[in-house]
PDB file of C-alpha atoms and ligand atoms in Angstrom:
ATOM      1  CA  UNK A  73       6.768 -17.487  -5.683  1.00 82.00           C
ATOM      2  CA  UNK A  74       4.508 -17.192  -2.170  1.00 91.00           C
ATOM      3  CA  UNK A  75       5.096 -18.395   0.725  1.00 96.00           C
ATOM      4  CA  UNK A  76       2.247 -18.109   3.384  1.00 98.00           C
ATOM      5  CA  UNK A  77       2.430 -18.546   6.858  1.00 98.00           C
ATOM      6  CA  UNK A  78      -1.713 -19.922   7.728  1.00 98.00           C
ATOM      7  CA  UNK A  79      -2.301 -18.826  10.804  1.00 98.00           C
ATOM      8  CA  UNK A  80      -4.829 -18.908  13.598  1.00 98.00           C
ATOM      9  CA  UNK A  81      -5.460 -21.008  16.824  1.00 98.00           C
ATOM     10  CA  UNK A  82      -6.178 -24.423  17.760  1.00 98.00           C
ATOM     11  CA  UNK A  83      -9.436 -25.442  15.593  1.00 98.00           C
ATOM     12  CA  UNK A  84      -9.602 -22.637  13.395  1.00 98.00           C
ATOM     13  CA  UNK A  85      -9.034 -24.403  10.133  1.00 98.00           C
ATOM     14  CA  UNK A  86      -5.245 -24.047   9.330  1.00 98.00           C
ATOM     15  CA  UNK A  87      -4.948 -27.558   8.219  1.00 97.00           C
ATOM     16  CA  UNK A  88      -8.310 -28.032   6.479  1.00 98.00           C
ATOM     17  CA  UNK A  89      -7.681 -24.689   4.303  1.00 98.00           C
ATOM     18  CA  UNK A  90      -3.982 -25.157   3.728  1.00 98.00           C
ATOM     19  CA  UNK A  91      -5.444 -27.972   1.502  1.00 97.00           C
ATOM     20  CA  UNK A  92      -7.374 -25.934  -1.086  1.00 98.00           C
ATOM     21  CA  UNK A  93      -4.256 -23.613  -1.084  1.00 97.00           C
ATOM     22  CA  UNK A  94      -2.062 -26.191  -1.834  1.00 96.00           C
ATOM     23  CA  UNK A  95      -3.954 -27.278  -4.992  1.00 96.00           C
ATOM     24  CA  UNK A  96      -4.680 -23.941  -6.142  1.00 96.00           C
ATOM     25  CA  UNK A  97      -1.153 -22.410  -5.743  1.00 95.00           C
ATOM     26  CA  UNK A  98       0.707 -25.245  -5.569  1.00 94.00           C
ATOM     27  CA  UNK A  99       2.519 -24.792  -2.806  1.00 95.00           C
ATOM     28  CA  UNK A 100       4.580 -27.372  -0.262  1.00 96.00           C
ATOM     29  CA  UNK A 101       2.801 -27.682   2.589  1.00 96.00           C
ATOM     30  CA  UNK A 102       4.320 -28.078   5.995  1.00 97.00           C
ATOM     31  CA  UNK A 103       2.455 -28.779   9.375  1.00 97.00           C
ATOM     32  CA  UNK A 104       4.781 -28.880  12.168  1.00 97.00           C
ATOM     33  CA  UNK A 105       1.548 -30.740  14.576  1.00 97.00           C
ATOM     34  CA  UNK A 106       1.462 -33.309  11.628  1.00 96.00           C
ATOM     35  CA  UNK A 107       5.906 -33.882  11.339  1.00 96.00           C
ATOM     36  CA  UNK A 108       5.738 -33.977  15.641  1.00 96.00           C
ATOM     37  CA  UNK A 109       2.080 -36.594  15.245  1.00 95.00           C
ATOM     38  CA  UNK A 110       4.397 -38.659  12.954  1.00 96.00           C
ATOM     39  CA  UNK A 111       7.453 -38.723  14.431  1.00 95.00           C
ATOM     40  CA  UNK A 112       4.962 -40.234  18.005  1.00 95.00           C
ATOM     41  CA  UNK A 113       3.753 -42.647  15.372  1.00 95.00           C
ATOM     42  CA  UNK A 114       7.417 -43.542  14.561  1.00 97.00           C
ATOM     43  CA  UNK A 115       8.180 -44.006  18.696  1.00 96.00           C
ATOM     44  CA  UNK A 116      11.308 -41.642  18.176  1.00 95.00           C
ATOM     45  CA  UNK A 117      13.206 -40.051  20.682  1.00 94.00           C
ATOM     46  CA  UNK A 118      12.052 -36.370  19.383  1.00 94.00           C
ATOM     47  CA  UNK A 119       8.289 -37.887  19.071  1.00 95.00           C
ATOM     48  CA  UNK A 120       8.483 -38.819  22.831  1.00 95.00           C
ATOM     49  CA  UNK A 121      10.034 -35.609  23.791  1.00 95.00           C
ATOM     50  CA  UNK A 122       6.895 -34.076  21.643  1.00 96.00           C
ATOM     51  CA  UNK A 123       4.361 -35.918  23.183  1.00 95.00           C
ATOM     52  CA  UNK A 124       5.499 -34.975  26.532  1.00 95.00           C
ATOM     53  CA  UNK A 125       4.206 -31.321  25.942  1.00 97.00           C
ATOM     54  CA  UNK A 126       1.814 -32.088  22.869  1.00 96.00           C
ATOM     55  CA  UNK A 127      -0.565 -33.932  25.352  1.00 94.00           C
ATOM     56  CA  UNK A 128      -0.917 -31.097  27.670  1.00 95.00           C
ATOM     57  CA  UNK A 129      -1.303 -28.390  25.209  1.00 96.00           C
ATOM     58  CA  UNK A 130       1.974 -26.583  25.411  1.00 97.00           C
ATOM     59  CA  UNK A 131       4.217 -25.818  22.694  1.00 98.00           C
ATOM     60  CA  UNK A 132       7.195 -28.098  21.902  1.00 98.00           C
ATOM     61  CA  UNK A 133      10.530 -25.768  22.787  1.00 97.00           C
ATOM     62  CA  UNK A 134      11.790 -23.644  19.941  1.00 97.00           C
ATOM     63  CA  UNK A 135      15.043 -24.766  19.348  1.00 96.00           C
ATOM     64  CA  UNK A 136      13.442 -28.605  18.467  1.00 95.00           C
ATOM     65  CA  UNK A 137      10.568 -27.210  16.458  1.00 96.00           C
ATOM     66  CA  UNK A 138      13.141 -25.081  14.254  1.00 96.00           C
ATOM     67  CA  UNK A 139      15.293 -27.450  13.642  1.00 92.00           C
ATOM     68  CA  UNK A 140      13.242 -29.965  12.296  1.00 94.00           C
ATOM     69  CA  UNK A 141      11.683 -27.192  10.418  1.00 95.00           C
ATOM     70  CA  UNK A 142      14.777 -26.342   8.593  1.00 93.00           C
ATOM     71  CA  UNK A 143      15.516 -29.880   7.952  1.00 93.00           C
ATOM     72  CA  UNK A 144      11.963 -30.127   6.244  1.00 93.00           C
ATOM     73  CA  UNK A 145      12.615 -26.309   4.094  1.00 92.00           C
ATOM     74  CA  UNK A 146      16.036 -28.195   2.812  1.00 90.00           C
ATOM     75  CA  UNK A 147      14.840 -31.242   1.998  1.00 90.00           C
ATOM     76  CA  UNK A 148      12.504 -30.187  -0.398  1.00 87.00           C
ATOM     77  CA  UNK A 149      14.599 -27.720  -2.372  1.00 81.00           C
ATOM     78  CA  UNK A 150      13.079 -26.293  -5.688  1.00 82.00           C
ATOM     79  CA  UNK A 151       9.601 -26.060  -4.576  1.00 89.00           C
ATOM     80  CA  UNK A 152       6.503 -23.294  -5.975  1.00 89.00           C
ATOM     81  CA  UNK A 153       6.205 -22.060  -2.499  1.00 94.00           C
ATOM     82  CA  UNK A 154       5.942 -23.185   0.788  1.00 96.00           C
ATOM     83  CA  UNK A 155       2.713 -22.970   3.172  1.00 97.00           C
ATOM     84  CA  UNK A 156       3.482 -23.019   6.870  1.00 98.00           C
ATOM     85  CA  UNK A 157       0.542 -24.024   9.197  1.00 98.00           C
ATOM     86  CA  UNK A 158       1.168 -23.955  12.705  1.00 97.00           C
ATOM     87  CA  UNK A 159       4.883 -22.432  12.446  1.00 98.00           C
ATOM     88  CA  UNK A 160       6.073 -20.132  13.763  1.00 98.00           C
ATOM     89  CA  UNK A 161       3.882 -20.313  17.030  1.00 98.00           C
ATOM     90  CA  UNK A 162       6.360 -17.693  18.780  1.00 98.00           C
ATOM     91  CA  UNK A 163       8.722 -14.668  17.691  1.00 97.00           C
ATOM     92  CA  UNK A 164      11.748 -16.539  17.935  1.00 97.00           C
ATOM     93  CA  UNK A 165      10.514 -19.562  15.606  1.00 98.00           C
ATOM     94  CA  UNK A 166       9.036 -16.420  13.143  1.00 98.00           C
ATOM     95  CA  UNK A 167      12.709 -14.431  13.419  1.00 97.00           C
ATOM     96  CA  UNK A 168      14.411 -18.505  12.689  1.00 96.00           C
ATOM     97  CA  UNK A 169      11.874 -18.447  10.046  1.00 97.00           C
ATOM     98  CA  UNK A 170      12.454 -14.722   8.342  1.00 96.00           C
ATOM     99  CA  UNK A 171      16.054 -15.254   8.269  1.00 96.00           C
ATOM    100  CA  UNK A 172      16.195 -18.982   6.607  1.00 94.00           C
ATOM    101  CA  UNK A 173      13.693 -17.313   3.985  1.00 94.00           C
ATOM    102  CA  UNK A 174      15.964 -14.378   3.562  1.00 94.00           C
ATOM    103  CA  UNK A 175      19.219 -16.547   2.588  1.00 93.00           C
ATOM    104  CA  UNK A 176      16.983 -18.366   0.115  1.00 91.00           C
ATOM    105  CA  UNK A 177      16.350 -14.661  -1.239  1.00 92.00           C
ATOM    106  CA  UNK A 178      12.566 -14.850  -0.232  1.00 93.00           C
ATOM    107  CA  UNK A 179      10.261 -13.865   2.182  1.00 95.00           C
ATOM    108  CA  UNK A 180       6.455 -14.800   3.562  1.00 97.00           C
ATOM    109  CA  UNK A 181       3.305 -13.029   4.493  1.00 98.00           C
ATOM    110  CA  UNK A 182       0.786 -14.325   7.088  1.00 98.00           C
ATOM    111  CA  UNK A 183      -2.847 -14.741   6.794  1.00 98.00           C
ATOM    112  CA  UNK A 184      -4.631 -15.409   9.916  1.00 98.00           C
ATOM    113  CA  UNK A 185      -8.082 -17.000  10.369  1.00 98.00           C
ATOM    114  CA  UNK A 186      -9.947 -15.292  13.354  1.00 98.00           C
ATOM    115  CA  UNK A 187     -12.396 -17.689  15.593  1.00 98.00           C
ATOM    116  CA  UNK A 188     -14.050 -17.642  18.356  1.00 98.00           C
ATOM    117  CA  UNK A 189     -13.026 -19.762  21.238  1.00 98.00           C
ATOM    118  CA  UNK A 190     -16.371 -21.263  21.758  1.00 97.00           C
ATOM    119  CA  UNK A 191     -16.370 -22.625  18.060  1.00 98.00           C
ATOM    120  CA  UNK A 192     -12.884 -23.235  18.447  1.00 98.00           C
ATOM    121  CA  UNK A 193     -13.721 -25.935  21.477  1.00 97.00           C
ATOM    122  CA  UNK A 194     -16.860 -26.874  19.633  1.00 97.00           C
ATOM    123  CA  UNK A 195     -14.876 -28.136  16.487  1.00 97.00           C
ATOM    124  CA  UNK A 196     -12.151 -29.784  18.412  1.00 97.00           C
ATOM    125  CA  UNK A 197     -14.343 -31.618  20.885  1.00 96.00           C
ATOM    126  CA  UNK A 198     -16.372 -32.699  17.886  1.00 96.00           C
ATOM    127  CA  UNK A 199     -12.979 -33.943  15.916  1.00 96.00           C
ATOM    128  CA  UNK A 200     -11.732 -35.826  19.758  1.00 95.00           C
ATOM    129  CA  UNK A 201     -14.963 -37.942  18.864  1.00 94.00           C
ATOM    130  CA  UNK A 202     -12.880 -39.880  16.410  1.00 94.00           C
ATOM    131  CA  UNK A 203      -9.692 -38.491  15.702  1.00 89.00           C
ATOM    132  CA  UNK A 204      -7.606 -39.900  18.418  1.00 87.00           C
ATOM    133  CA  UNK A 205      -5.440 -37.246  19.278  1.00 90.00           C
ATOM    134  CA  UNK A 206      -5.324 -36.810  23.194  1.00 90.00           C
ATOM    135  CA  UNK A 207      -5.455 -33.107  22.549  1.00 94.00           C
ATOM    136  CA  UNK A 208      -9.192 -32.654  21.500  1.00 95.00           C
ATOM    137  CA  UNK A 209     -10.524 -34.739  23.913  1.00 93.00           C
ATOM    138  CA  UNK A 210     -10.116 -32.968  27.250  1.00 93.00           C
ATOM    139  CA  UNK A 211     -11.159 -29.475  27.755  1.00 95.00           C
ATOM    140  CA  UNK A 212      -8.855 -28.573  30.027  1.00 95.00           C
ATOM    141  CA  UNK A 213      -6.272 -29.596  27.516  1.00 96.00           C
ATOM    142  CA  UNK A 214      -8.187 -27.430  24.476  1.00 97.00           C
ATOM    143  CA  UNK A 215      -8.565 -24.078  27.185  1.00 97.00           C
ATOM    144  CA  UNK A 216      -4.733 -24.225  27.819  1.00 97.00           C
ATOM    145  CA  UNK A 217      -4.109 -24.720  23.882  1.00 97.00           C
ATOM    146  CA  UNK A 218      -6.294 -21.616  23.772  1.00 98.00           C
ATOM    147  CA  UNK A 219      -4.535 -19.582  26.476  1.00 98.00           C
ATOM    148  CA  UNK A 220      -1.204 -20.750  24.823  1.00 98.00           C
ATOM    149  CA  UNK A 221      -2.162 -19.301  22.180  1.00 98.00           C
ATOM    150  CA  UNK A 222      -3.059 -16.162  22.753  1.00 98.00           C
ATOM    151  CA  UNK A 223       0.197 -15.794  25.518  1.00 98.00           C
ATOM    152  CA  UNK A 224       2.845 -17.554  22.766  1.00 97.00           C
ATOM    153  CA  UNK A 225       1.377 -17.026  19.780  1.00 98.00           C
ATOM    154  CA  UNK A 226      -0.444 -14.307  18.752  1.00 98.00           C
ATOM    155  CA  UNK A 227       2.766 -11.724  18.987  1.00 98.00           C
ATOM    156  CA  UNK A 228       3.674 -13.343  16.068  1.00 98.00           C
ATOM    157  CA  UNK A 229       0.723 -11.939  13.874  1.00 98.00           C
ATOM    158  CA  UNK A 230       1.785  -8.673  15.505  1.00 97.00           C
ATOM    159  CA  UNK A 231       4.956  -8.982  14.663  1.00 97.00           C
ATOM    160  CA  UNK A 232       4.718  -9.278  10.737  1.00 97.00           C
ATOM    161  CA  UNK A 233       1.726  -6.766  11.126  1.00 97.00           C
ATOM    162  CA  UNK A 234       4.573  -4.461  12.309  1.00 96.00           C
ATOM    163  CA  UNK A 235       6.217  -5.211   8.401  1.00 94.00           C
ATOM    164  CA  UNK A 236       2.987  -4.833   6.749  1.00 95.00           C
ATOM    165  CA  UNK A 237       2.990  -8.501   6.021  1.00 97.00           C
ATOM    166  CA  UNK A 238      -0.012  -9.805   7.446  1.00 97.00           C
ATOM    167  CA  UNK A 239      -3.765 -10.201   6.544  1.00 97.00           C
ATOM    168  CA  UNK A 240      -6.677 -11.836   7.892  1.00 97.00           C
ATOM    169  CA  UNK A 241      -9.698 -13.689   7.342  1.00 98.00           C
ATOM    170  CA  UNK A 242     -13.194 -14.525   8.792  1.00 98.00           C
ATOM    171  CA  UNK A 243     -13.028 -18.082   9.907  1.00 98.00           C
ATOM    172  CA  UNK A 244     -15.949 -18.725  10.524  1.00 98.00           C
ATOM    173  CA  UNK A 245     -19.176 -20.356   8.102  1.00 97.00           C
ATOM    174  CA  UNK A 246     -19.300 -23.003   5.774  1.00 98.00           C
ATOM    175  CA  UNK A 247     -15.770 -24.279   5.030  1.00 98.00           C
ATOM    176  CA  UNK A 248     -16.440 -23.229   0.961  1.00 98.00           C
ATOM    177  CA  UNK A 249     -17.062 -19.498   2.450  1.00 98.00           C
ATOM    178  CA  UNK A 250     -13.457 -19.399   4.355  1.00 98.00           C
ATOM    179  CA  UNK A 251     -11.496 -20.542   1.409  1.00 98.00           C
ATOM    180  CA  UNK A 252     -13.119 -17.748  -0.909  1.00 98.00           C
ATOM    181  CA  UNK A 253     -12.093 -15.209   1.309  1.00 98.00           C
ATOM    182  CA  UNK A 254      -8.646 -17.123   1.750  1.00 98.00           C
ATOM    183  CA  UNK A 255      -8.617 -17.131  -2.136  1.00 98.00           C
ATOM    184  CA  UNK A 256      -8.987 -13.485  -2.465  1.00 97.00           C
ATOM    185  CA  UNK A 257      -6.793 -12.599   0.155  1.00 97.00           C
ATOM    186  CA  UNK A 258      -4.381 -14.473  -1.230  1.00 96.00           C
ATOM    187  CA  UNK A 259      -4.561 -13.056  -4.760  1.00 96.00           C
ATOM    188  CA  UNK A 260      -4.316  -9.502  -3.482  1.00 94.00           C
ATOM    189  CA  UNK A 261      -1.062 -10.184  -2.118  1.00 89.00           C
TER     190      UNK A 261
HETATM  191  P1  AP5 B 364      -1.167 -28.525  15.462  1.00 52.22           P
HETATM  192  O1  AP5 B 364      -1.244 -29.859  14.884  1.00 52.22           O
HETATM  193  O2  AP5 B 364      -0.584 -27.406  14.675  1.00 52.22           O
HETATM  194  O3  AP5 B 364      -2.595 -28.190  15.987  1.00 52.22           O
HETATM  195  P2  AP5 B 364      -3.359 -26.821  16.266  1.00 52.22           P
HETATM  196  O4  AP5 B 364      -2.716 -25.566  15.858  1.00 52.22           O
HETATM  197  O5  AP5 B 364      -3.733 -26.935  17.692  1.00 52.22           O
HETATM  198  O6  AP5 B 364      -4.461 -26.871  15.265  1.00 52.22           O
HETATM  199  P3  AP5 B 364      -5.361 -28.028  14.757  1.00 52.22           P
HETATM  200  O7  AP5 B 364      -4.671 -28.900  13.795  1.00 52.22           O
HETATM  201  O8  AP5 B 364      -6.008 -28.706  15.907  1.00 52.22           O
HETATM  202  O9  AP5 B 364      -6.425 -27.101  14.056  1.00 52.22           O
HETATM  203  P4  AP5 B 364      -6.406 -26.362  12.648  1.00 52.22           P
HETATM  204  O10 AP5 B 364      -6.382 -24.897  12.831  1.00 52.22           O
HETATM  205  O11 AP5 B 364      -5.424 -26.990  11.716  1.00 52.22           O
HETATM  206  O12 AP5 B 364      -7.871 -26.729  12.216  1.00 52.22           O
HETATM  207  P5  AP5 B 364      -8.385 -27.970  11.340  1.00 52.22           P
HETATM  208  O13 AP5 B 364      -8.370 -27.626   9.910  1.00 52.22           O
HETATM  209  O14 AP5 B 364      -7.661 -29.202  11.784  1.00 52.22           O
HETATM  210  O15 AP5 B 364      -0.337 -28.557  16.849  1.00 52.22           O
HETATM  211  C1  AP5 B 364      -0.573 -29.551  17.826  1.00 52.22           C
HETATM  212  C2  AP5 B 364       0.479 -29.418  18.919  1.00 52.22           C
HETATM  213  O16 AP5 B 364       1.798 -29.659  18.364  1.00 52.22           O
HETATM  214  C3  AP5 B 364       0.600 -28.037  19.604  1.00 52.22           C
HETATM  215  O17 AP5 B 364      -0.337 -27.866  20.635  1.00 52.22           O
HETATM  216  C4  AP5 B 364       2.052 -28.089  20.094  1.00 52.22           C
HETATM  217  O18 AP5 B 364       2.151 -28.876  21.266  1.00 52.22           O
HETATM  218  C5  AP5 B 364       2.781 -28.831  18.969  1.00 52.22           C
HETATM  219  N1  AP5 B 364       3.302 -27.902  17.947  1.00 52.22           N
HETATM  220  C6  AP5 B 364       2.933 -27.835  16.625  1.00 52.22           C
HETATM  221  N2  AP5 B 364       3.608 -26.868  15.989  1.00 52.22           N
HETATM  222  C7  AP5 B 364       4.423 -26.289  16.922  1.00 52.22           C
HETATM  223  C8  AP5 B 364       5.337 -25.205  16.885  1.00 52.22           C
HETATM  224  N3  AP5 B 364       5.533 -24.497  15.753  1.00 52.22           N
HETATM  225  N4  AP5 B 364       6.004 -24.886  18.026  1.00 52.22           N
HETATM  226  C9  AP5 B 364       5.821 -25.587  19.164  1.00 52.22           C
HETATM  227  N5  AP5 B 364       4.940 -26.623  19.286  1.00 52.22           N
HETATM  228  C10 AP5 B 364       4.239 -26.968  18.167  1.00 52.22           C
HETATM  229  O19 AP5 B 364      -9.903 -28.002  11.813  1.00 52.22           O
HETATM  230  C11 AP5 B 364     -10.283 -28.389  13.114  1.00 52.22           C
HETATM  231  C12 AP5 B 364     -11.654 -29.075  13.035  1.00 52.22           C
HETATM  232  O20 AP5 B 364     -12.612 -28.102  12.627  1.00 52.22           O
HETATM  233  C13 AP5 B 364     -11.708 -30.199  11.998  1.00 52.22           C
HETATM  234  O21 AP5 B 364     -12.515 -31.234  12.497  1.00 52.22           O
HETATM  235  C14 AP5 B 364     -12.357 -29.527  10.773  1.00 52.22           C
HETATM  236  O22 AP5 B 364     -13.083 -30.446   9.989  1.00 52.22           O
HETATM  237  C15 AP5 B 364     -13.265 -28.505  11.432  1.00 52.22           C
HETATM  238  N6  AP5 B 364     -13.457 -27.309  10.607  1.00 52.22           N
HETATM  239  C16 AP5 B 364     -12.519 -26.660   9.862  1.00 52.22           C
HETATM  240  N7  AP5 B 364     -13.064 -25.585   9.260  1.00 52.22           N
HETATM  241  C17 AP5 B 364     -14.367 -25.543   9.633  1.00 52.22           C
HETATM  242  C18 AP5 B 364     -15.450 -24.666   9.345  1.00 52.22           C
HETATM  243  N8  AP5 B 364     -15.297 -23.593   8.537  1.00 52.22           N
HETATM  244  N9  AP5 B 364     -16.648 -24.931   9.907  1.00 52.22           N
HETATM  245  C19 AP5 B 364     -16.818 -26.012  10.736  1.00 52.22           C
HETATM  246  N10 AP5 B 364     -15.827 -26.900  11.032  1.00 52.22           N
HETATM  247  C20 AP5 B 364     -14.624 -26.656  10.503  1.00 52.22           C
END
């Protein structure tokens, strides 16, 4: 069984290469950016609270995020493996995370995708064009996703660095190029 944690920051690819993992190791995959975009789409109380940091780049607080993560793990019981893109986006979501995995008997590695921020703003800027999320269509908003980011978030590659659980990749080139090196990352693991 793996279970990868595909990580990198806002633009980088997580979503469009957990894809062509899921289909080549079969794994569940689970967004936390797409369970909080449905739950606005749904007008629930924990999409509203969402939206209220969502829109201005800022992370949802912990305590929601891992609890609807958990919720998500055990409803899908039985699964090949799980890929986790965009969780955990801070230490205490990837401690949550380590210990749910350990009760099941498992653990997960992380494989990060490294890109530049001025890519990073040109891809998102380019998807606000037509994908309708408030997020990618101010800059302000994408910088503070950024900053977030690299504040919030990237102590968490450090973190399973520190257990020799984490790899990365070149993000960057033709989308084909990233998922070979994802590919034999992945295999070597
Ligand atoms: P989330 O939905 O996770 O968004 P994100 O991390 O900001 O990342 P994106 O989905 O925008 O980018 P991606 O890396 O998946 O890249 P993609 O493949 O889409 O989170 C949104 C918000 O939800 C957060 O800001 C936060 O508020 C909240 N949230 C979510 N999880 C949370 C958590 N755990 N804790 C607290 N809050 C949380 O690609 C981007 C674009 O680039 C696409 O148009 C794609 O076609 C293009 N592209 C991809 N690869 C390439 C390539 N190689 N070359 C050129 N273009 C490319």
């Amino acid at each position: 069984m793996i279970n990868l944690i595909l990580f990198g920051p806002p633009g980088s690819g997580k979503g469009t290469q957990s894809d062509f993992l899921v289909e080549k190791y079969n794994l569940h995959h689970i967004s936390t950016g797409d369970m909080f975009r449905s739950e606005i789409g749904g007008k629930t109380e924990l999409g509203l609270l969402a939206k209220s940091y969502m829109n201005k780049g800022e992370l949802v607080p912990d305590e929601v995020t891992i609890s609807m993560l958990k919720k998500r793990v055990e409803d899908n019981p039985g699964v090949q493996g799980y890929i986790f893109d965009g969780f955990p986006r801070t230490v205490p979501q990837a401690e949550a995370l380590d210990r749910m995995l350990e009760e099941m008997g498992q653990s997960v590695n992380l494989v990060e995708l490294k890109v530049g921020d001025d890519e990073l703003r040109r891809r998102l800027l380019e998807r606000g064009k037509t994908s309708g999320r408030a997020d990618d269509t101010n800059v302000d908003t994408i910088n503070n996703r950024i900053q977030v980011y690299k504040d919030n978030t990237i102590p968490v590659a450090t973190y399973y660095d520190s257990h020799g659980k984490a790899a990365f990749v070149e993000g960057e080139g033709a989308i084909e190029e990233v998922t070979n090196r994802l590919f034999n990352v992945v295999d070597s693991l």
